[in-house]
C-alpha positions in Angstrom: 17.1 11.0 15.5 19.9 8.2 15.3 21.5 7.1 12.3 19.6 4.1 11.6 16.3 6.7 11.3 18.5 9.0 9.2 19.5 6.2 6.8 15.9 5.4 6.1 14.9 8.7 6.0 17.7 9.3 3.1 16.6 6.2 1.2 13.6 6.7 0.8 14.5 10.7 -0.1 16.7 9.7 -2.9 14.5 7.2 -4.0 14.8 8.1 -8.1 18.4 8.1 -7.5 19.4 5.1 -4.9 16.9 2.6 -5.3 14.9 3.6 -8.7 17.1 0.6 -10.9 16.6 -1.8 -7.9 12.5 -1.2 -8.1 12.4 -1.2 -11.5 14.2 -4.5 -11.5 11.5 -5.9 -9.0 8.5 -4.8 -10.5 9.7 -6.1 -14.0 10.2 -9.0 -13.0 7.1 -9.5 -10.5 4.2 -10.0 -12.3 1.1 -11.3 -10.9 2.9 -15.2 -10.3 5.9 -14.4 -8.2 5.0 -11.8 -6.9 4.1 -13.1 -3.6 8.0 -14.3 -3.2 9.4 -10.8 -3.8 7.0 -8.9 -1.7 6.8 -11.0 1.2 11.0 -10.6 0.9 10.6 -7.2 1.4 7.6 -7.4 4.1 9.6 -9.4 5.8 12.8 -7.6 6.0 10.6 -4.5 7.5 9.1 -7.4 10.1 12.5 -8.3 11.4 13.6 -4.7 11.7 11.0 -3.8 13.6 10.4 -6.8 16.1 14.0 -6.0 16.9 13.6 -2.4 17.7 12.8 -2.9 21.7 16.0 -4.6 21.3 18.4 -2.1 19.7 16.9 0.4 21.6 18.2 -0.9 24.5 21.3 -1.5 23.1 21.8 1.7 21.9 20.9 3.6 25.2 23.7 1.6 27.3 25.3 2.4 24.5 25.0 6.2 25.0 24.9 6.1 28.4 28.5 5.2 28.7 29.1 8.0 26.1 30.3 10.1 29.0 32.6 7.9 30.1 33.9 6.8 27.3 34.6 10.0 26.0 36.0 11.7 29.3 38.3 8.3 28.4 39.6 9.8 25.1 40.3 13.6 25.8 43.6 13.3 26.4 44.1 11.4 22.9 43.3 13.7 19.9 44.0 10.8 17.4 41.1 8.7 18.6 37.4 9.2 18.6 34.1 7.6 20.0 33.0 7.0 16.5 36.4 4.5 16.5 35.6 2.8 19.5 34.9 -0.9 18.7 34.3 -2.4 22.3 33.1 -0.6 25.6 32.7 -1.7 28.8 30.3 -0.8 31.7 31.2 -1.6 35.5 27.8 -1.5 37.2 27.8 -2.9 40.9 31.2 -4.0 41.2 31.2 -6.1 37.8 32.2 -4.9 34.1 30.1 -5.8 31.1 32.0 -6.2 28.0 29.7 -5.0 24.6 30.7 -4.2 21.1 29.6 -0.8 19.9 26.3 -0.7 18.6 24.7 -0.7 15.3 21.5 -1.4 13.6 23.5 -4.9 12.0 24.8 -5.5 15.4 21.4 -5.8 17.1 19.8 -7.9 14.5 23.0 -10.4 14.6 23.3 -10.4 18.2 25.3 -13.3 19.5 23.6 -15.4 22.5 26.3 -14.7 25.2 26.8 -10.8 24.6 22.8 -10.9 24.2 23.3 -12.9 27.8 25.2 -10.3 29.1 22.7 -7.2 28.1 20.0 -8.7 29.8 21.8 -9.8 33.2 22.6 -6.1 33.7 19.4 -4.6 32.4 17.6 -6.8 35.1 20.3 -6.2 37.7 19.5 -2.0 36.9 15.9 -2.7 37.4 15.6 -4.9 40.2 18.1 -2.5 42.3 15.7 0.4 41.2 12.8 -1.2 42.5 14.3 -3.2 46.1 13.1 -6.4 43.9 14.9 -9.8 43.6 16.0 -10.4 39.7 13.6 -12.7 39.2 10.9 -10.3 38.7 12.9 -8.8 35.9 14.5 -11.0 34.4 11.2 -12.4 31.9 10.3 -9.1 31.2 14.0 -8.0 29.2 14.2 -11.8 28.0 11.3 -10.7 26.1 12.5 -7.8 25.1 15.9 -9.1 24.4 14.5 -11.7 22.3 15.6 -13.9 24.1 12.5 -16.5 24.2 11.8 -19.4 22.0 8.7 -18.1 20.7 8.8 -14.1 19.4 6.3 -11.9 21.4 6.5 -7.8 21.5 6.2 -5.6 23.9 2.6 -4.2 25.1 2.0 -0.8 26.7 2.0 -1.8 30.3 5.5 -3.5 29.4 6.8 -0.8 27.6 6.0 1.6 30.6 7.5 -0.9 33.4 11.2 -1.0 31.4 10.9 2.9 31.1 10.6 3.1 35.0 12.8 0.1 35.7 16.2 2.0 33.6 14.7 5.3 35.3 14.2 6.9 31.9 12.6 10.2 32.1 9.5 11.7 30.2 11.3 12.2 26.8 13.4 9.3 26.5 10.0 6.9 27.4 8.0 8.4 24.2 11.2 8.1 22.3 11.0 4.3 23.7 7.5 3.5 23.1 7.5 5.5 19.8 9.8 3.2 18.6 8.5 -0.4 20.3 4.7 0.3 19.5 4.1 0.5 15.9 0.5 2.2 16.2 0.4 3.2 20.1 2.1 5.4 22.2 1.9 8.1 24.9 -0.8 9.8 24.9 -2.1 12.8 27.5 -5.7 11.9 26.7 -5.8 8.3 29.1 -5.3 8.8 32.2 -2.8 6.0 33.0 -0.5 7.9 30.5 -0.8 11.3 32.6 0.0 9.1 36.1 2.8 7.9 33.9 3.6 11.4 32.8 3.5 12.5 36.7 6.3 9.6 37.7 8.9 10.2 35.0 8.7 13.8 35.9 8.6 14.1 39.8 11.7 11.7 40.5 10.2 10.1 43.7 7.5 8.7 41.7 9.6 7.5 39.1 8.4 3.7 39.9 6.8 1.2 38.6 5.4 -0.1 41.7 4.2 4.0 42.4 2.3 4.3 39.3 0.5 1.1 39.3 -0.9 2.0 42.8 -2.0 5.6 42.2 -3.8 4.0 38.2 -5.6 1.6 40.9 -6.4 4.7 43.4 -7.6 7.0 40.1 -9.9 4.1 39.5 -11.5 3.2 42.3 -12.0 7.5 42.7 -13.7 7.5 39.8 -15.9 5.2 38.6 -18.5 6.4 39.2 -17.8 9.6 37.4 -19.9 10.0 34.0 -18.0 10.8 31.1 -18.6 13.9 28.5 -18.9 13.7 24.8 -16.1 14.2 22.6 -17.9 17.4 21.3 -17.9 19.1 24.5 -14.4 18.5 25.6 -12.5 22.7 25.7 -10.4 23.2 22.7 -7.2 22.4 23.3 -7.6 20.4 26.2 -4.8 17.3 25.6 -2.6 19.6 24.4 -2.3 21.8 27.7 -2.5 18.8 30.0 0.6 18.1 27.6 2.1 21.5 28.0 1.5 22.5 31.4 1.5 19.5 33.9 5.5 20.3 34.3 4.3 23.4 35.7 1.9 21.9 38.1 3.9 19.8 39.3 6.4 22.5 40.0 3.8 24.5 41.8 2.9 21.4 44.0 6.2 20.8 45.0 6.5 24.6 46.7 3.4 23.8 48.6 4.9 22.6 52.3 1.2 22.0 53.6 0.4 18.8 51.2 2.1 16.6 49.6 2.8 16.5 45.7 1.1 13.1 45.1 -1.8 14.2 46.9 -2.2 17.5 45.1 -1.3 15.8 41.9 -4.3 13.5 42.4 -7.2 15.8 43.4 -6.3 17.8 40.4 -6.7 14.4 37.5 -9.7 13.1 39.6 -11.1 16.3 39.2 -10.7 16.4 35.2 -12.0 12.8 35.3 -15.3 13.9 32.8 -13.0 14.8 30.6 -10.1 12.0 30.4 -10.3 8.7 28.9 -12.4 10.0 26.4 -11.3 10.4 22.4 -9.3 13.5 21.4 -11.3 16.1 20.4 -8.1 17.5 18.2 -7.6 14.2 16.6 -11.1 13.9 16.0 -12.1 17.0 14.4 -8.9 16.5 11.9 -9.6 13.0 11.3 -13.5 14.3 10.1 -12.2 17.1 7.7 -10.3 14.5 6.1 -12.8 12.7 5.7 -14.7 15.5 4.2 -12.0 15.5 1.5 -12.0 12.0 1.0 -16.0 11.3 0.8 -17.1 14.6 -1.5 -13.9 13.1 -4.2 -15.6 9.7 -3.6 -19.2 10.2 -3.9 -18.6 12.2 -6.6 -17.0 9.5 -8.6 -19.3 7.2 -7.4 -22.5 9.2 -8.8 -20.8 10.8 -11.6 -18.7 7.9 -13.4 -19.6 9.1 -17.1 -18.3 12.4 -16.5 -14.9 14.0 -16.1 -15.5 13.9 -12.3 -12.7 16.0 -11.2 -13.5 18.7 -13.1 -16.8 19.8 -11.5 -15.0 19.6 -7.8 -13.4 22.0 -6.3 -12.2 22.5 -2.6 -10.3 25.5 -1.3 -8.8 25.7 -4.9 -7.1 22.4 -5.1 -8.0 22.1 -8.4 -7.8 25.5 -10.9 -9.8 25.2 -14.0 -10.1 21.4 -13.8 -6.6 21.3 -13.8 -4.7 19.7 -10.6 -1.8 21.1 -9.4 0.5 18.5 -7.8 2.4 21.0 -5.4 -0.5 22.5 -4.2 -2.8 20.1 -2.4 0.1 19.9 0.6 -1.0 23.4 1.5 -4.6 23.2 1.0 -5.3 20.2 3.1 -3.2 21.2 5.2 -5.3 24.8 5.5 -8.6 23.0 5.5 -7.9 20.1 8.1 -6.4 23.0 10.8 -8.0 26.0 9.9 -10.2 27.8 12.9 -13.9 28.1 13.5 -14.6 24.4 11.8 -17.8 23.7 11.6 -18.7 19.8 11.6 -20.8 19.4 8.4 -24.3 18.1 9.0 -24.0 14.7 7.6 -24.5 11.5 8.8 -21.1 9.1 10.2 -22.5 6.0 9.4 -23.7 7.3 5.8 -19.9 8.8 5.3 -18.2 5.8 6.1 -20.3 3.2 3.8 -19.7 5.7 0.6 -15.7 5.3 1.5 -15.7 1.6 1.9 -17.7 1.0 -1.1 -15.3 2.9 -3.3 -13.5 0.0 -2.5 -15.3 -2.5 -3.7 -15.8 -0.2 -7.0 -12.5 -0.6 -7.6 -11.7 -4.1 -6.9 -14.7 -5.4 -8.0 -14.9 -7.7 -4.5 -12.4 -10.1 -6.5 -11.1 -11.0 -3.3 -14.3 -11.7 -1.8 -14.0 -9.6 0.8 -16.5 -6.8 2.1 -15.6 -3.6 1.6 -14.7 -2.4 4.7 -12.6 -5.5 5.4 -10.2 -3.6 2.5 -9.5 -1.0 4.7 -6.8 -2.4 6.9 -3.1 -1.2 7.7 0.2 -3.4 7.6 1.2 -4.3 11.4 2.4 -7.4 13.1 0.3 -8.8 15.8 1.3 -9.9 19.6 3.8 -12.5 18.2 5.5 -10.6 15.9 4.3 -11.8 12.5 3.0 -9.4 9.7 -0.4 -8.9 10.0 -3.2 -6.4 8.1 -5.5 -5.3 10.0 -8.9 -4.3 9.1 -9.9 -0.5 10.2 -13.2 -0.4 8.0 -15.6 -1.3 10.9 -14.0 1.2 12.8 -14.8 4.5 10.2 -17.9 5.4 11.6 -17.2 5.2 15.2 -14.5 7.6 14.6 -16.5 10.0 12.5 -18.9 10.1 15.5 -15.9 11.0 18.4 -17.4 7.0 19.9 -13.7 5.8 19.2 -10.4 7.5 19.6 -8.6 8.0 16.3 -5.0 6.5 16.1 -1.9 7.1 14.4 -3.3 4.4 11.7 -6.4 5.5 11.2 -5.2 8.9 10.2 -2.9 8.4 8.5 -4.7 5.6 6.1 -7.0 8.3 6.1 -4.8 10.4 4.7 -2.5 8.1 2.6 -6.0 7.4 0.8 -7.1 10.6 0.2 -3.7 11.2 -1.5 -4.1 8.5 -3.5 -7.4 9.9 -4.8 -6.0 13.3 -6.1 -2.7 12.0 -7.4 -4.8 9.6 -10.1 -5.8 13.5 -11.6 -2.3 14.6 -11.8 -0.3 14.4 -15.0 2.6 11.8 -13.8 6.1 12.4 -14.7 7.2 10.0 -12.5 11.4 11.9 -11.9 9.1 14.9 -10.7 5.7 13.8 -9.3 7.2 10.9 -7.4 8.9 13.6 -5.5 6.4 15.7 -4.8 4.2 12.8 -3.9 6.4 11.7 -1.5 7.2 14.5 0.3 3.5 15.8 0.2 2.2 12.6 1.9 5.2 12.8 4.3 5.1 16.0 5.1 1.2 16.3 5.6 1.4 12.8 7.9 3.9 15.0 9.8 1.9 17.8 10.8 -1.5 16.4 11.2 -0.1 13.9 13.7 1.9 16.2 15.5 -1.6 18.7 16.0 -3.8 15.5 17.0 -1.1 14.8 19.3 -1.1 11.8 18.0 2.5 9.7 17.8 5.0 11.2 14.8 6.1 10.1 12.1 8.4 7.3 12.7 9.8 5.9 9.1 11.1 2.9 10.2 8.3 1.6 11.5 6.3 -1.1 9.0 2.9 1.2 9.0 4.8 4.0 7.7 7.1 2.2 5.3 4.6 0.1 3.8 2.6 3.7 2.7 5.8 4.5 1.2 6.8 1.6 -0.4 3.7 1.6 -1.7 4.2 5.5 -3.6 7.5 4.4 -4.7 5.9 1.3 -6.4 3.4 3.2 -8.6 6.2 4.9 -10.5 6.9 1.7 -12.3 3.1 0.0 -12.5 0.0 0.1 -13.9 -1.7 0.2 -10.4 -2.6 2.9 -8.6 -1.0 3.4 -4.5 -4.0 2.1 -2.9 -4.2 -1.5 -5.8 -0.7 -2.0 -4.8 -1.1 -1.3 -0.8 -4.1 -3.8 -0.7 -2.2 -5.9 -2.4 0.7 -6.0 -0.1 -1.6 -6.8 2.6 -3.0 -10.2 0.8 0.6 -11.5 1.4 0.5 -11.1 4.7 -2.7 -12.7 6.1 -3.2 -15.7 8.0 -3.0 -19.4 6.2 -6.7 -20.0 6.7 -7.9 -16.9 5.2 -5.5 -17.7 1.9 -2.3 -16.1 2.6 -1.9 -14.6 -1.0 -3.6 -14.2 -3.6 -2.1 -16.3 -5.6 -3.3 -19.5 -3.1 -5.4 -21.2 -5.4 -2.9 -20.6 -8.8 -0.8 -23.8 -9.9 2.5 -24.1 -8.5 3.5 -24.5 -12.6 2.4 -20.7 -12.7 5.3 -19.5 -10.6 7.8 -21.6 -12.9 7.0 -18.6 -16.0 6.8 -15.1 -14.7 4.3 -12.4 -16.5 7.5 -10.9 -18.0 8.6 -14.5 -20.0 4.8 -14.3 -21.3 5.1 -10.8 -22.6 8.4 -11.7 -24.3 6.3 -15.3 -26.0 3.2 -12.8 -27.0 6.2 -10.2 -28.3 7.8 -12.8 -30.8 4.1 -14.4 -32.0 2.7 -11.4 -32.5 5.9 -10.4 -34.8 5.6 -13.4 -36.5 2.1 -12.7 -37.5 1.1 -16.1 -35.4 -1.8 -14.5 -33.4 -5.3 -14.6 -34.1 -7.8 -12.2 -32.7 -11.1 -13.6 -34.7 -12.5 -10.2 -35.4 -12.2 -8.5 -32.0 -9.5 -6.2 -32.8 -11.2 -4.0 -35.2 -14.1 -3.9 -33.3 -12.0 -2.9 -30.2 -10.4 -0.5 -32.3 -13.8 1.4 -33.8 -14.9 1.4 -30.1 -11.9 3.0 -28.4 -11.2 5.5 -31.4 -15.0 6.4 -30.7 -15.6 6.3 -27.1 -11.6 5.4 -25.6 -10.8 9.1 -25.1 -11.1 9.6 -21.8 -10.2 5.6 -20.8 -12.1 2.6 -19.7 -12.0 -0.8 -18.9 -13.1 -3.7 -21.3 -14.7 -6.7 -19.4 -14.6 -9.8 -21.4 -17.5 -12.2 -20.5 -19.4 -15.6 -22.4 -21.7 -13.4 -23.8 -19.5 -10.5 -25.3 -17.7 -7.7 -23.8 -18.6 -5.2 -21.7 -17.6 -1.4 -21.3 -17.1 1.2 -18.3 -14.8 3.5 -17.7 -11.8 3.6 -15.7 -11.7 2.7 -12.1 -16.2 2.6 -12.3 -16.8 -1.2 -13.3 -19.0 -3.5 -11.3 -18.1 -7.2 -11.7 -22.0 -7.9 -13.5 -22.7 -4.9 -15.0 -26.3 -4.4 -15.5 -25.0 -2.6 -19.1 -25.9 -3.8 -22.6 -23.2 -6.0 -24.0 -21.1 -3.3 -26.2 -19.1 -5.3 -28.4 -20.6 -9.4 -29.5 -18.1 -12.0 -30.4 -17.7 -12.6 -34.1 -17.5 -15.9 -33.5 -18.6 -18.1 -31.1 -14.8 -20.1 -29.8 -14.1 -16.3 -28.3 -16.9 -16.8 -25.7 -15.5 -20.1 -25.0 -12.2 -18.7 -23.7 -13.9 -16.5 -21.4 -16.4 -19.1 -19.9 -15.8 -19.0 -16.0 -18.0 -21.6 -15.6 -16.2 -24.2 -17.7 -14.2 -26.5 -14.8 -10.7 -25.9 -16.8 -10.9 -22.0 -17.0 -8.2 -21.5 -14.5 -5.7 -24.4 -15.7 -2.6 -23.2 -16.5 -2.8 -23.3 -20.1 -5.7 -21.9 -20.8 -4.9 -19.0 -18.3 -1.8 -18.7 -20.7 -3.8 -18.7 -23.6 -6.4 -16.2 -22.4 -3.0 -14.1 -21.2 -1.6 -14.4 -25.0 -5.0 -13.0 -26.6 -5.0 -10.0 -24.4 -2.0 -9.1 -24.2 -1.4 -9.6 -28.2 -4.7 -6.8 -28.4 -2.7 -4.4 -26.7 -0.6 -4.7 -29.0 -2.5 -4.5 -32.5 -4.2 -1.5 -30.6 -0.8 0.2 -29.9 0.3 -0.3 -33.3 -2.7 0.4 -35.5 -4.9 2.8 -33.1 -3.1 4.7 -31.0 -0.4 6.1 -33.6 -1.2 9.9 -32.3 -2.3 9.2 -28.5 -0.4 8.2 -25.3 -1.9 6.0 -22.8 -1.5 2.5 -20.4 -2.8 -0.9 -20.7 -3.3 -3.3 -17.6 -4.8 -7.0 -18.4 -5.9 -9.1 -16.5 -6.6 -12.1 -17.5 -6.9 -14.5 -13.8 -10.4 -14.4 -12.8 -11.8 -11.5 -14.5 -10.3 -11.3 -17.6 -10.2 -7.5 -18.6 -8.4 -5.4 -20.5 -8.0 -1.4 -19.0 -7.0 2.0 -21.2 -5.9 4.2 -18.7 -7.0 7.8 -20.2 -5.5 8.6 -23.4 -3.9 12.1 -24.1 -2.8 13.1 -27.9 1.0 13.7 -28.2 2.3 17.2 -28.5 3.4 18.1 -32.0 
């Protein structure tokens, strides 16, 4: 792990210690108007770091590469050190190449000649590797040098060919494309990647030129090979093609009667049922997950005017209704790798639609969106520009072994059904956010590494995001998964509104949510607010019903009540509370062709927000709880669940 890794790693750590005040400053200050600008600052901080990794990681291995040298250089001089060195050189076919030492900073502010100079060696390395002239080279590190007009990152194929052309062996090409391919990497289930696997370990083959002819060979030897189904594939199987091909290869190379190539490639055609198919590890973990994930969310579904989490229980997560923060690391841990699983009989297709809905429980489909188009992951696409791409469609294709599960599926998998048993934890943020953060991390850790699936990488935007997105939560009203969706509305394409904020004023920007709060503050303390009736209607309601949360939908025709996190956006409910009088339904008329001017969104703002606060003052004197309001499309006012304070 390098010391960019590290520093990220430590960051994110510490995060109630180094970063807490800067969050806090930026969710403050955010609010629902500006809060495109701030995120999309962030966002694309992560973008730029990460387009630039193909970069620094060839920066950094010329870098180490003349380690040896350079420090052979200083042993006779105790007083300096390779940490001090400031410039290196490289002689590499009778001409030096003058760098300065490398850091993360370094890379992203590269200078056009010395970025001139990295790429005329890389190529000349290459091209003498492979007996080619420099012109076949020389595109593929201006790409990868950033070097092009136009930004475009690195596939597979390209990933593998730079690997080969620098000679890298086995470890330092997954190191390489764990690093260049945010959701992709090597994996000993394709059979490309085990041809690959073969080069980088028998040195002869270490060629690009090699392993593009023997992937055509293994191709035209087996198409007409039928494969098997996911279900039937040995236990195990990936994982000792992983573990034991070194050892093959040894044994091949001690046979004087056929040649290792040869021997190499009877023994992958003959495994051909079995390759190119998904991983049955991956799989099997991937459907336990979502075990968890769709009994928590049918039940909420079903259930909403109970105390859901209560009545479920699952390898004793959850003691006497009570949920213990610490302990679902360990249980999901035991249940997702523990031997002798048994798939559950129940249908994919029926499994994935109750997990996208939830979705669409809980945002209401404000953003008129389907469900499953919710379930996406933070990326960048082929040009390098933040992306969020959907993975909804894709649930029950993986459920039935028909698709191989990725690093992103699992662990959005995962990262959700985190998020569903932290909202029944008591939060104290110094302590949970902790525990939260190095539950999710260490669970992502493990489960990838036994569905041999790429690791953890933390600076990589899919695993940041996931994280930024925990540390958020400590200092909002939204829950993980409101925020992460969120995050991704900032990042889609112009013509599929590129925030959700698209259609909002450019005046709305000009007063943030905070500025509001402070106006609503200093009326309602000058007694300059009217409710009409509503607040001690509101206030018999939630002393009577409010115990265990809700949210308040405000309509034309009166308010409506469910509770928490369970509202439809027409709910085919009775009204529960009527306007005293009739100017309140008036505010709250969608149809009117001024409901989302400026002002009146202000002025809806200013009558919801000043309840929250006659209801703090006058009704909740002996409970603790949250408000959210929302007052943009669907105006609505939220109790998170109140709890009496401790005498």
């Amino acid at each position: 792990m390098g010391e960019y890794t590290r520093e990220i790693e430590k960051n994110y750590k510490n995060w109630g210690r180094s970063v807490a005040d800067i969050t806090d400053d930026i969710i403050e200050n955010m609010g629902e108007d500006i809060s495109k600008k701030l995120w999309r600052e962030q966002l694309l901080s992560m973008e730029k770091e990460y387009t630039c990794s193909p970069r620094f990681f060839l920066m950094s291995y010329l870098f180490e590469k003349a380690n040896k040298t350079l420090q052979s250089n200083l042993i006779d001089n105790e007083n300096d050190s390779f940490e001090d060195i400031k410039m290196y050189t490289i002689s590499y076919d009778n001409k030096e190449y003058r760098f300065h030492a490398v850091s993360a900073e370094q890379a992203w502010f590269l200078p056009g000649e010395e970025r001139n100079r990295y790429i005329q060696l890389l190529t000349k390395m290459a091209a003498d590797h492979h007996r080619d002239p420099d012109s076949v080279w020389k595109p593929l590190f201006w790409k990868a040098m950033l070097r092009k007009n136009k930004m475009e990152m690195l596939t597979r194929q390209e990933g593998f060919r730079i690997a080969h052309g620098l000679k890298f062996d086995l470890e330092k090409t997954e190191e390489f494309l764990l690093r260049v391919l945010d959701n992709d990497g090597f994996s000993y289930t394709r059979s490309e990647d085990i041809i690959e696997a073969f080069c980088f370990l028998h040195e002869p083959a270490n060629n690009w030129h090699v392993a593009q002819d023997l992937k055509s060979r293994y191709r035209s030897e087996t198409i007409d090979i039928p494969k098997k189904e996911v279900v039937f594939k040995p236990d195990d199987f990936t994982k000792g093609m992983a573990s034991s091909l070194l050892e093959f290869i040894e044994e091949w190379n001690k046979n004087r009667e056929k040649d290792t190539v040869e021997q190499f490639m009877d023994w992958l055609v003959s495994l051909a049922p079995l390759l190119d198919i998904p991983s049955r590890s991956a799989f099997q973990i991937y459907r336990r997950l979502a075990d968890i994930a769709y009994e928590i969310t049918s039940e909420r579904m079903v259930s909403m005017d109970e105390d859901v989490m209560n009545t479920y229980h699952i390898h004793g997560v959850w003691n006497n209704g009570q949920f213990r923060e610490r302990d679902f690391v360990k249980k999901i841990r035991e249940y997702c790798l523990e031997d002798g699983f048994e798939q559950k009989e129940m249908d994919a297709y029926q499994m994935a639609s109750v997990l996208v809905q939830y979705a669409e429980v809980v945002f209401d489909n404000v953003r008129r969106r389907k469900p499953d188009q919710i379930w996406r992951y933070l990326t960048v696409d082929d040009k390098g520009r933040l992306t969020a791409r959907s993975i909804g469609k894709r649930i029950p294709l993986l459920l039935s072994g028909k698709e191989a599960v990725t690093k992103a599926d699992l662990l959005f998998l995962l990262w959700y059904t985190c998020d569903l048993l932290w909202e029944s934890g008591d939060y104290e943020w110094e302590i949970s956010l902790n525990d939260r953060m190095e539950g999710f991390w260490k669970l992502a850790r493990i489960l990838l590494r036994r569905a041999l699936l790429p690791r953890f990488y933390t600076p990589h935007i899919l695993e940041r995001s996931f994280l930024n997105a925990i540390c958020t939560e400590a200092f909002s009203e939204e829950s993980p998964f409101e925020i992460y969706e969120g995050m991704c509305e900032f990042v889609l394409p112009e013509k599929r509104s590129r925030n959700r904020t698209k259609t909002v004023d450019s005046q709305v920007s000009k007063q943030s949510r905070a500025k509001l709060e402070q106006l609503v503050e200093q009326r309602y303390c000058e007694e300059t607010l009217t409710f009409e009736g509503i607040e001690e209607l509101l206030s018999k309601h939630i002393l009577e019903k409010g115990e265990k949360g809700g949210k308040y939908l405000f309509t034309q025709e009166g308010i409506f009540y469910f509770l928490w996190k369970a509202g439809i956006q027409n709910p085919d409910l009775p009204v529960t509370i009527f306007y005293p009088q009739a100017v309140t339904g008036h505010r709250f008329d969608k149809s009117r062709k001024d409901y989302q001017n400026v002002e009146i969104r202000e002025e809806r703002f200013q009558f919801l927000y000043g309840l929250t606060l006659y209801l703090t003052e006058h009704v909740l004197t002996n409970f603790k709880c949250k408000f959210r309001v929302n007052y943009q499309k669907n105006a609505s006012l939220s109790i998170m669940k109140m709890e009496k304070w401790g005498i």
